[in-house]
Amino acid sequence: MAEFSRFLPWALTAFGTFLFLFISPLLSVVCFGLFVLGWRDYRQTHHAILRNYPVSGHLRFLLEYIRPEIRQYFLESDEEKLPFSRNQRIMVYSRSKRQNDKRGFGTIKAVYGHDSEWLGHSAVPKHADPKSFRIQIGGAQCSQPYSASIFNISAMSFGALSPNAIRALNRGAQLGGFAHDTGEGSISAYHREFGGDLIWEIGSGYFGCRTRDGRFDPEKFAAHASEPQVKMVEIKLSQGAKPGHGGVLPGAKVTPEIAAARGVALGEDCVSPAAHSEFSTPAELVAFIARLRELSGGKPVGFKLCIGHPWEWFGIAKAMLAADVYPDFIVVDGSEGGTGAAPVEFSDHVGMPLREGLRLVHNTLVGIGKREQISIGASGKIISAFDIARAIALGADWCNSARGFMFALGCIQSRNCHTDHCPTGVATQDPARQRALVVPDKAERVMHFHEQTMEALGELVGAAGFEHPSEISADHIMVRDQAGHAVPMALTLPTVQLGDLLVEGVADSLPEPFRTYWSEATPEFFERRARPRSVI
């Protein structure tokens, strides 16, 4: 009987076909269609479940398909961050719509948990004007510095995002006076439509400035970089979602618009190699920075990376000193970042998280005496005013957010970014799906999310007794350690004093990884210097 029950739903479709033949022809046709489906299930050889459970086996695949939505709406707690909590998403939705973002009846956070954090407040709070929350990016070697908001749209390419999403993001940036990072997919017509400030990201595929064989084309670069809308140029060494991993956009997905923006052939695979072809050593990277700054007419040029091997980053720092050439900015991406698709092993187990990476870059620049000359941006799961304040306390000058602005566009965290089936039209090239994203409305929401977040940051900064976020340091944030004790964040962080790395032998007394790897780094190659073998 148990064996027959597996086929009962299929058998009922056959019974229904004849039962409803004269009562309801439509139901009879439906039952017959299900019977044929069951016959196909029983005969096919790819899915064991369907072979054993004709017709009814499809219920398993349906439930699996809607599992993320069921979990998100009915099962997860308000503070369960997978990857963003319901409270975080509601905060963005409320701010983007200029609705009430307040919460009643106290916090639901575990304030005595070992990872609890809070900002100290002052007995003499001040009024901080969010309109002043800008920084000047551009060192002594830059002739066209950029006055940037301290909160901007992080790198997301056209191709990964829909045309309407790009248009809405750029229009929102233009309305709100902040910057929009193009991602490595280059500058499309949709980026140019509304004239919002752009940070042009140059990846290993050199999209928008490449030769036919995929090498860097200086003439094409200079033509685009000289456009007034392009405010800064960012070389992408690695990204948080999949550091050290290249990518391929199959030729079937290379539309005429994507081909035009990226400078690739229509219908051919669009390859983004894992490594750059224009440089293979720290010294060559620094020379490339200087070259791009010259070709751009003196605009700020920097690079983005998710920290991997510490000695490679130290080699870049040493190359700066050796050539006396410095980037205008460095964006530190955390391994917790990621808006599109990445292999599970990379998104879960490769790359340094933002807080450790950010602190390492900050300490290194302090140690070589160049921190004031080089601005630091931070990206990686930054969504709230407190996230920005914490990143600044760790050493950042400004922050970028990708998924925060995706939520402002209407993203519901369905996690279908890689399937082209995005339900809200944000991460898809399907014309029918992207039609749901109405540009004027979503552009307003992008602007409002930025505006409301800056206002919230202003309230935090003022409560701490300051007038600008740059005044916040790790001394002003408290954290609870593993033992449950509340201590200033400054006491938990590795610290390097100004110029320490310029003094011979001092690195041996500094925190890790300086003590182990600083002496092994060289501007001549990314690999470590071989350690002398001990003699036994």
Coordinates of C-alpha atoms in Angstrom, one line a residue:
M1 CA 0.0 0.0 0.0
A2 CA 2.8 2.3 0.9
E3 CA 4.4 1.7 -2.4
F4 CA 1.2 2.5 -4.3
S5 CA 0.7 5.7 -2.3
R6 CA 3.7 7.2 -4.2
F7 CA 1.7 7.0 -7.4
L8 CA -1.7 7.9 -6.0
P9 CA -1.6 11.6 -7.0
W10 CA -0.7 10.5 -10.6
A11 CA -3.4 7.9 -10.6
L12 CA -5.9 10.5 -9.4
T13 CA -5.1 12.7 -12.4
A14 CA -6.1 9.8 -14.7
F15 CA -9.3 9.3 -12.7
G16 CA -10.1 13.0 -12.8
T17 CA -9.6 13.2 -16.6
F18 CA -12.6 10.8 -17.1
L19 CA -14.6 12.0 -14.0
F20 CA -14.7 15.7 -15.2
L21 CA -15.0 14.9 -18.9
F22 CA -18.7 15.7 -19.0
I23 CA -18.9 17.7 -15.8
S24 CA -16.2 20.3 -16.4
P25 CA -14.2 19.9 -19.6
L26 CA -11.7 22.5 -18.4
L27 CA -10.9 20.5 -15.3
S28 CA -10.6 17.4 -17.4
V29 CA -8.0 19.0 -19.6
V30 CA -6.1 20.1 -16.5
C31 CA -6.1 16.6 -15.1
F32 CA -5.1 15.2 -18.4
G33 CA -2.2 17.6 -18.6
L34 CA -1.1 16.6 -15.1
F35 CA -1.3 12.9 -16.1
V36 CA 1.0 13.6 -19.1
L37 CA 3.4 15.4 -16.7
G38 CA 3.3 12.4 -14.4
W39 CA 4.1 10.1 -17.3
R40 CA 7.0 12.3 -18.3
D41 CA 8.2 12.3 -14.7
Y42 CA 8.0 8.5 -14.5
R43 CA 10.0 8.0 -17.7
Q44 CA 12.7 10.7 -17.3
T45 CA 16.1 9.7 -15.8
H46 CA 17.5 13.0 -14.4
H47 CA 15.5 13.4 -11.1
A48 CA 15.0 10.5 -8.8
I49 CA 12.3 12.2 -6.8
L50 CA 10.2 12.8 -9.8
R51 CA 10.7 9.3 -11.0
N52 CA 9.6 7.9 -7.6
Y53 CA 6.9 10.5 -7.0
P54 CA 5.3 11.5 -10.4
V55 CA 3.4 14.8 -10.2
S56 CA 3.6 15.2 -6.4
G57 CA 7.4 15.3 -6.5
H58 CA 7.1 18.8 -8.1
L59 CA 5.9 20.1 -4.7
R60 CA 9.4 19.5 -3.3
F61 CA 11.0 21.8 -6.0
L62 CA 8.3 24.4 -5.5
L63 CA 8.9 24.5 -1.8
E64 CA 12.6 24.7 -2.4
Y65 CA 12.1 27.6 -4.8
I66 CA 10.2 29.7 -2.3
R67 CA 12.2 28.6 0.8
P68 CA 14.1 31.9 1.0
E69 CA 10.9 34.0 1.0
I70 CA 9.2 31.7 3.5
R71 CA 12.2 31.9 5.8
Q72 CA 12.5 35.7 5.4
Y73 CA 8.9 36.5 6.0
F74 CA 7.8 33.9 8.5
L75 CA 10.7 32.2 10.3
E76 CA 13.8 34.5 10.8
S77 CA 14.0 36.8 13.7
D78 CA 14.1 40.6 13.3
E79 CA 17.8 40.6 14.2
E80 CA 18.9 37.5 12.2
K81 CA 21.5 38.9 9.7
L82 CA 21.3 36.6 6.7
P83 CA 23.0 38.7 5.3
F84 CA 20.9 41.7 6.4
S85 CA 18.4 41.5 9.2
R86 CA 14.7 42.4 8.8
N87 CA 15.3 45.5 11.1
Q88 CA 18.1 46.7 8.8
R89 CA 16.0 46.3 5.7
I90 CA 13.0 48.0 7.2
M91 CA 15.2 50.9 8.3
V92 CA 16.3 51.4 4.7
Y93 CA 12.8 51.0 3.3
S94 CA 11.5 53.6 5.8
R95 CA 14.2 56.1 5.1
S96 CA 14.0 55.8 1.4
K97 CA 10.3 56.5 1.5
R98 CA 10.7 59.2 4.2
Q99 CA 8.5 57.3 6.5
N100 CA 8.9 57.0 10.3
D101 CA 12.0 55.0 10.9
K102 CA 11.8 55.1 14.7
R103 CA 11.3 52.0 16.9
G104 CA 9.2 51.8 20.0
F105 CA 9.4 50.0 23.3
G106 CA 13.2 49.8 23.5
T107 CA 15.9 47.8 21.8
I108 CA 15.7 44.1 21.0
K109 CA 19.4 43.8 20.7
A110 CA 21.3 41.7 23.3
V111 CA 23.2 44.6 24.9
Y112 CA 25.2 42.2 27.1
G113 CA 26.2 39.9 24.3
H114 CA 29.9 39.6 23.6
D115 CA 29.7 41.4 20.3
S116 CA 27.6 44.4 21.6
E117 CA 28.9 47.9 20.6
W118 CA 27.7 51.4 21.4
L119 CA 28.8 55.0 20.9
G120 CA 29.6 57.1 23.9
H121 CA 27.6 60.3 24.3
S122 CA 28.6 63.6 25.7
A123 CA 27.2 65.7 28.5
V124 CA 27.6 68.7 26.1
P125 CA 26.1 67.5 22.8
K126 CA 26.4 69.7 19.7
H127 CA 24.6 70.4 16.5
A128 CA 26.2 68.7 13.6
D129 CA 25.2 69.8 10.1
P130 CA 24.9 66.8 7.7
K131 CA 25.5 69.1 4.8
S132 CA 29.1 69.6 6.0
F133 CA 29.7 65.8 5.9
R134 CA 32.1 65.9 3.0
I135 CA 35.8 65.3 2.5
Q136 CA 38.4 66.5 0.0
I137 CA 40.0 63.6 -1.9
G138 CA 43.2 64.3 -3.7
G139 CA 46.8 64.4 -2.5
A140 CA 49.7 66.7 -3.4
Q141 CA 50.1 64.9 -6.8
C142 CA 46.5 65.5 -7.8
S143 CA 45.5 68.7 -9.6
Q144 CA 41.7 68.1 -9.6
P145 CA 40.7 67.1 -6.1
Y146 CA 37.1 66.0 -5.5
S147 CA 34.8 67.1 -2.7
A148 CA 33.0 63.9 -1.9
S149 CA 30.2 63.0 0.5
I150 CA 31.2 60.6 3.2
F151 CA 28.5 58.2 2.1
N152 CA 28.4 57.0 -1.6
I153 CA 27.1 54.3 -3.8
S154 CA 29.5 51.4 -4.0
A155 CA 30.7 49.6 -7.1
M156 CA 27.9 47.8 -9.0
S157 CA 28.2 47.3 -12.8
F158 CA 25.7 47.7 -15.6
G159 CA 25.1 44.2 -16.6
A160 CA 24.9 43.0 -13.0
L161 CA 22.3 45.7 -12.4
S162 CA 19.5 46.5 -14.8
P163 CA 19.5 49.7 -16.9
N164 CA 16.6 51.1 -14.8
A165 CA 18.6 50.4 -11.6
I166 CA 21.6 52.2 -12.9
R167 CA 19.5 55.2 -14.1
A168 CA 17.8 55.4 -10.7
L169 CA 21.0 55.2 -8.7
N170 CA 22.7 57.9 -10.8
R171 CA 19.7 60.2 -10.7
G172 CA 19.5 59.7 -6.9
A173 CA 23.2 60.5 -6.6
Q174 CA 22.8 63.6 -8.8
L175 CA 19.8 64.8 -6.7
G176 CA 21.6 64.2 -3.4
G177 CA 25.1 65.4 -4.3
F178 CA 27.0 62.1 -3.7
A179 CA 29.0 59.8 -5.9
H180 CA 28.1 56.7 -7.9
D181 CA 30.8 54.0 -8.5
T182 CA 30.4 52.4 -11.9
G183 CA 31.7 49.0 -11.0
E184 CA 34.1 47.4 -13.4
G185 CA 31.5 47.2 -16.2
S186 CA 32.5 50.7 -17.2
I187 CA 30.4 53.8 -18.0
S188 CA 27.1 53.1 -19.9
A189 CA 24.6 55.4 -21.5
Y190 CA 22.5 54.9 -18.4
H191 CA 25.3 56.3 -16.1
R192 CA 25.5 59.4 -18.3
E193 CA 21.7 60.1 -18.7
F194 CA 21.3 62.2 -15.5
G195 CA 24.9 63.4 -15.0
G196 CA 25.5 62.2 -11.4
D197 CA 29.1 62.2 -10.2
L198 CA 30.9 59.0 -11.2
I199 CA 33.8 57.1 -9.8
W200 CA 35.1 55.1 -12.7
E201 CA 36.2 51.7 -11.7
I202 CA 38.9 50.0 -13.9
G203 CA 39.1 46.3 -13.5
S204 CA 41.4 43.7 -15.0
G205 CA 39.2 43.5 -18.1
Y206 CA 39.8 47.3 -18.7
F207 CA 36.2 47.7 -19.9
G208 CA 35.7 51.0 -21.6
C209 CA 39.4 51.5 -22.1
R210 CA 40.6 48.2 -23.7
T211 CA 42.1 47.1 -27.0
R212 CA 40.6 44.4 -29.1
D213 CA 42.7 41.8 -27.3
G214 CA 41.8 43.0 -23.8
R215 CA 44.9 45.2 -23.0
F216 CA 44.7 48.7 -21.6
D217 CA 44.1 51.4 -24.2
P218 CA 45.5 54.8 -22.9
E219 CA 43.7 56.8 -25.6
K220 CA 40.3 55.4 -24.8
F221 CA 41.0 55.8 -21.1
A222 CA 42.0 59.5 -21.5
A223 CA 38.8 60.2 -23.5
H224 CA 36.5 58.9 -20.9
A225 CA 38.5 60.0 -17.8
S226 CA 38.5 63.6 -19.1
E227 CA 34.6 63.7 -19.0
P228 CA 33.5 66.2 -16.4
Q229 CA 31.1 63.6 -14.9
V230 CA 34.0 61.4 -14.0
K231 CA 35.4 62.7 -10.7
M232 CA 37.7 59.9 -9.7
V233 CA 39.3 56.8 -11.1
E234 CA 39.5 53.5 -9.1
I235 CA 41.7 50.5 -10.0
K236 CA 40.1 47.4 -8.8
L237 CA 42.6 44.9 -7.5
S238 CA 40.0 42.7 -5.8
Q239 CA 36.5 42.8 -4.4
G240 CA 35.1 41.5 -1.2
A241 CA 32.6 39.0 -2.7
K242 CA 35.2 37.0 -4.6
P243 CA 38.8 38.4 -4.1
G244 CA 41.3 36.8 -6.4
H245 CA 38.6 35.5 -8.7
G246 CA 38.0 36.7 -12.3
G247 CA 34.7 36.4 -14.1
V248 CA 33.1 35.6 -17.5
L249 CA 29.9 37.0 -18.9
P250 CA 28.8 34.4 -21.5
G251 CA 28.5 35.7 -25.0
A252 CA 24.8 35.0 -25.0
K253 CA 24.3 37.6 -22.3
V254 CA 26.4 40.3 -24.0
T255 CA 23.7 42.6 -25.3
P256 CA 24.5 45.5 -27.7
E257 CA 24.3 47.9 -24.7
I258 CA 26.7 45.9 -22.6
A259 CA 29.0 45.5 -25.6
A260 CA 29.0 49.2 -26.2
A261 CA 29.7 50.1 -22.6
R262 CA 32.5 47.6 -22.1
G263 CA 34.1 47.8 -25.5
V264 CA 33.7 44.1 -26.3
A265 CA 32.4 42.3 -29.3
L266 CA 28.7 41.5 -29.4
G267 CA 28.0 37.9 -28.7
E268 CA 31.5 37.0 -27.5
D269 CA 32.4 35.9 -24.0
C270 CA 33.2 39.0 -21.9
V271 CA 36.3 37.9 -19.8
S272 CA 37.5 39.7 -16.6
P273 CA 40.8 38.0 -15.7
A274 CA 41.8 37.3 -12.2
A275 CA 44.9 39.4 -12.5
H276 CA 45.8 42.7 -14.3
S277 CA 47.9 42.6 -17.4
E278 CA 49.3 46.1 -17.0
F279 CA 51.3 45.4 -13.8
S280 CA 52.6 42.3 -12.0
T281 CA 54.6 43.9 -9.2
P282 CA 53.8 46.5 -6.5
A283 CA 56.2 48.9 -8.3
E284 CA 54.4 48.5 -11.6
L285 CA 51.1 49.1 -9.9
V286 CA 52.3 52.4 -8.4
A287 CA 53.7 53.4 -11.9
F288 CA 50.2 52.6 -13.4
I289 CA 48.6 54.9 -10.8
A290 CA 50.9 57.7 -11.8
R291 CA 50.2 57.0 -15.5
L292 CA 46.4 57.1 -15.0
R293 CA 46.6 60.3 -13.0
E294 CA 48.5 62.0 -15.8
L295 CA 46.1 60.6 -18.5
S296 CA 43.1 61.8 -16.5
G297 CA 44.4 65.3 -16.3
G298 CA 45.2 65.1 -12.6
K299 CA 42.0 63.7 -11.2
P300 CA 42.2 61.6 -8.0
V301 CA 43.3 58.0 -8.8
G302 CA 43.3 55.2 -6.3
F303 CA 42.7 51.5 -5.9
K304 CA 40.2 49.2 -4.3
L305 CA 41.2 45.9 -2.6
C306 CA 40.1 43.3 -0.2
I307 CA 43.1 42.5 1.9
G308 CA 44.6 39.1 1.2
H309 CA 48.2 38.2 1.9
P310 CA 49.5 41.0 4.2
W311 CA 52.9 41.0 2.6
E312 CA 51.4 42.0 -0.8
W313 CA 49.8 45.0 0.8
F314 CA 53.0 45.9 2.6
G315 CA 54.9 45.5 -0.8
I316 CA 52.5 48.2 -2.3
A317 CA 53.2 50.5 0.6
K318 CA 56.9 50.0 0.2
A319 CA 56.6 50.7 -3.6
M320 CA 54.9 54.0 -2.8
L321 CA 57.8 55.1 -0.7
A322 CA 60.4 53.9 -3.2
A323 CA 58.9 55.7 -6.1
D324 CA 57.6 58.7 -4.0
V325 CA 54.2 58.2 -5.8
Y326 CA 51.0 57.8 -3.8
P327 CA 47.4 57.0 -4.7
D328 CA 44.9 59.7 -3.7
F329 CA 42.7 57.1 -2.1
I330 CA 42.4 53.5 -1.2
V331 CA 39.1 51.7 -0.8
V332 CA 39.1 48.8 1.5
D333 CA 36.5 46.2 0.7
G334 CA 35.5 43.6 3.2
S335 CA 35.0 39.9 2.5
E336 CA 31.4 40.3 3.9
G337 CA 30.6 42.5 0.8
G338 CA 28.9 41.3 -2.3
T339 CA 25.9 42.2 -4.5
G340 CA 26.0 39.6 -7.3
A341 CA 27.2 36.0 -7.7
A342 CA 30.3 34.4 -6.3
P343 CA 31.5 30.9 -5.7
V344 CA 30.4 29.8 -2.2
E345 CA 34.0 29.0 -1.1
F346 CA 35.1 32.5 -2.1
S347 CA 32.2 34.4 -0.5
D348 CA 32.5 32.4 2.7
H349 CA 36.2 31.7 3.1
V350 CA 38.4 34.0 1.1
G351 CA 39.5 37.6 1.9
M352 CA 39.9 39.6 5.1
P353 CA 36.7 41.1 6.7
L354 CA 36.4 44.8 6.6
R355 CA 37.2 45.7 10.1
E356 CA 40.6 43.9 10.1
G357 CA 41.4 45.0 6.6
L358 CA 40.5 48.6 7.2
R359 CA 42.6 48.8 10.4
L360 CA 45.6 47.2 8.7
V361 CA 45.5 49.7 5.8
H362 CA 45.1 52.6 8.2
N363 CA 47.9 51.5 10.5
T364 CA 50.3 50.9 7.5
L365 CA 49.7 54.4 6.2
V366 CA 50.3 55.9 9.7
G367 CA 53.4 53.8 10.0
I368 CA 54.9 55.1 6.7
G369 CA 53.9 58.7 7.5
K370 CA 51.4 59.1 4.7
R371 CA 48.0 58.7 6.3
E372 CA 47.1 62.4 6.0
Q373 CA 48.0 62.3 2.3
I374 CA 45.9 59.3 1.3
S375 CA 42.2 59.1 1.9
I376 CA 40.6 55.7 2.9
G377 CA 37.2 54.5 1.9
A378 CA 35.4 51.5 3.4
S379 CA 32.9 49.2 1.9
G380 CA 31.4 45.9 3.1
K381 CA 27.9 45.6 4.7
I382 CA 27.7 49.3 5.6
I383 CA 24.1 50.3 5.8
S384 CA 23.4 52.5 8.9
A385 CA 24.7 55.7 10.4
F386 CA 26.4 53.6 13.2
D387 CA 28.1 51.4 10.6
I388 CA 29.6 54.6 9.1
A389 CA 30.7 55.9 12.5
R390 CA 32.3 52.6 13.4
A391 CA 34.2 52.5 10.1
I392 CA 35.5 56.0 10.6
A393 CA 36.6 55.1 14.2
L394 CA 38.5 52.2 12.6
G395 CA 40.3 54.5 10.2
A396 CA 38.1 55.3 7.2
D397 CA 37.5 58.8 5.8
W398 CA 34.3 57.8 4.0
C399 CA 32.1 54.8 3.3
N400 CA 30.4 53.2 0.3
S401 CA 27.3 51.0 0.3
A402 CA 26.0 48.7 -2.4
R403 CA 23.3 46.6 -0.9
G404 CA 22.0 49.5 1.2
F405 CA 21.2 51.4 -2.0
M406 CA 19.8 48.2 -3.6
F407 CA 17.3 48.1 -0.7
A408 CA 16.5 51.7 -1.5
L409 CA 15.7 50.7 -5.1
G410 CA 13.3 48.1 -3.7
C411 CA 15.5 45.0 -3.4
I412 CA 13.8 42.4 -1.1
Q413 CA 16.9 40.2 -0.5
S414 CA 15.5 37.4 -2.6
R415 CA 19.2 36.4 -3.3
N416 CA 18.4 35.8 -7.0
C417 CA 20.9 38.3 -8.3
H418 CA 22.8 35.6 -10.3
T419 CA 19.7 34.0 -12.0
D420 CA 18.3 37.0 -14.0
H421 CA 15.0 36.4 -12.1
C422 CA 15.2 39.4 -9.7
P423 CA 11.6 40.0 -8.6
T424 CA 12.0 43.7 -8.3
G425 CA 13.9 44.5 -11.5
V426 CA 17.1 45.6 -9.8
A427 CA 19.5 42.8 -10.8
T428 CA 18.2 41.5 -14.1
Q429 CA 18.4 42.2 -17.8
D430 CA 14.9 40.9 -18.4
P431 CA 13.0 43.8 -20.0
A432 CA 9.7 42.6 -18.4
R433 CA 11.1 42.3 -14.9
Q434 CA 13.1 45.6 -15.0
R435 CA 10.0 47.4 -16.1
A436 CA 8.8 47.1 -12.5
L437 CA 11.5 49.5 -11.4
V438 CA 10.2 53.0 -12.1
V439 CA 13.1 55.3 -12.3
P440 CA 11.7 58.7 -11.1
D441 CA 10.2 57.1 -8.0
K442 CA 13.3 54.9 -7.1
A443 CA 15.7 57.8 -7.7
E444 CA 13.8 59.8 -5.1
R445 CA 14.2 56.9 -2.7
V446 CA 17.9 56.6 -3.4
M447 CA 18.3 60.3 -2.6
H448 CA 16.1 60.1 0.6
F449 CA 18.0 57.0 1.9
H450 CA 21.3 59.0 1.6
E451 CA 19.8 62.1 3.1
Q452 CA 18.1 60.4 6.0
T453 CA 21.2 58.3 6.8
M454 CA 23.3 61.5 6.9
E455 CA 20.8 63.1 9.2
A456 CA 20.9 60.1 11.5
L457 CA 24.7 60.3 11.4
G458 CA 24.5 64.0 12.3
E459 CA 22.4 63.1 15.4
L460 CA 25.0 60.5 16.4
V461 CA 27.9 62.8 15.9
G462 CA 26.2 65.6 17.8
A463 CA 25.2 63.4 20.7
A464 CA 28.9 62.4 21.0
G465 CA 29.8 66.1 21.3
F466 CA 31.3 66.6 17.8
E467 CA 30.4 68.6 14.7
H468 CA 31.9 66.2 12.0
P469 CA 32.2 62.4 11.8
S470 CA 36.0 62.7 11.3
E471 CA 36.3 63.6 15.0
I472 CA 35.1 60.1 16.0
S473 CA 37.8 57.7 17.1
A474 CA 38.0 54.2 18.5
D475 CA 38.1 55.8 22.0
H476 CA 34.5 56.9 21.6
I477 CA 33.0 53.4 20.8
M478 CA 32.6 50.8 23.5
V479 CA 32.6 47.1 22.8
R480 CA 32.0 44.0 25.0
D481 CA 34.7 41.5 24.9
Q482 CA 34.5 37.7 25.1
A483 CA 34.6 37.9 28.9
G484 CA 31.6 40.2 28.9
H485 CA 33.6 43.3 30.0
A486 CA 32.9 46.7 28.4
V487 CA 36.1 48.3 27.1
P488 CA 36.9 51.1 24.6
M489 CA 37.3 49.8 21.1
A490 CA 40.7 51.5 21.1
L491 CA 42.0 49.0 23.6
T492 CA 41.1 46.1 21.4
L493 CA 42.7 47.3 18.2
P494 CA 46.3 47.0 17.0
T495 CA 47.9 50.4 16.8
V496 CA 50.9 51.8 15.0
Q497 CA 52.5 55.2 15.8
L498 CA 53.3 57.8 13.2
G499 CA 56.5 56.8 11.2
D500 CA 57.1 53.5 13.0
L501 CA 57.6 51.6 9.8
L502 CA 60.2 54.1 8.6
V503 CA 62.5 53.2 11.5
E504 CA 64.8 50.2 11.0
G505 CA 63.9 47.3 13.3
V506 CA 60.8 48.9 14.9
A507 CA 58.4 46.6 13.0
D508 CA 59.7 43.7 15.1
S509 CA 58.0 45.3 18.1
L510 CA 54.7 46.1 16.4
P511 CA 51.5 44.1 16.4
E512 CA 50.9 41.3 13.9
P513 CA 51.1 41.0 11.0
F514 CA 53.7 43.8 10.9
R515 CA 56.1 41.8 13.1
T516 CA 56.1 38.8 10.9
Y517 CA 55.6 40.1 7.3
W518 CA 56.8 43.7 7.0
S519 CA 60.4 42.6 6.6
E520 CA 59.4 40.0 4.0
A521 CA 57.6 42.5 1.7
T522 CA 59.3 44.1 -1.3
P523 CA 58.2 46.5 -4.0
E524 CA 59.9 44.3 -6.6
F525 CA 57.3 41.4 -6.5
F526 CA 54.1 40.5 -4.7
E527 CA 55.6 37.2 -3.4
R528 CA 57.3 37.1 0.0
R529 CA 61.0 37.3 0.3
A530 CA 62.4 33.9 1.2
R531 CA 63.3 33.6 4.8
P532 CA 66.9 32.6 5.6
R533 CA 67.1 28.9 6.4
S534 CA 68.2 28.2 9.9
V535 CA 71.4 26.2 10.3
I536 CA 71.1 23.1 12.5

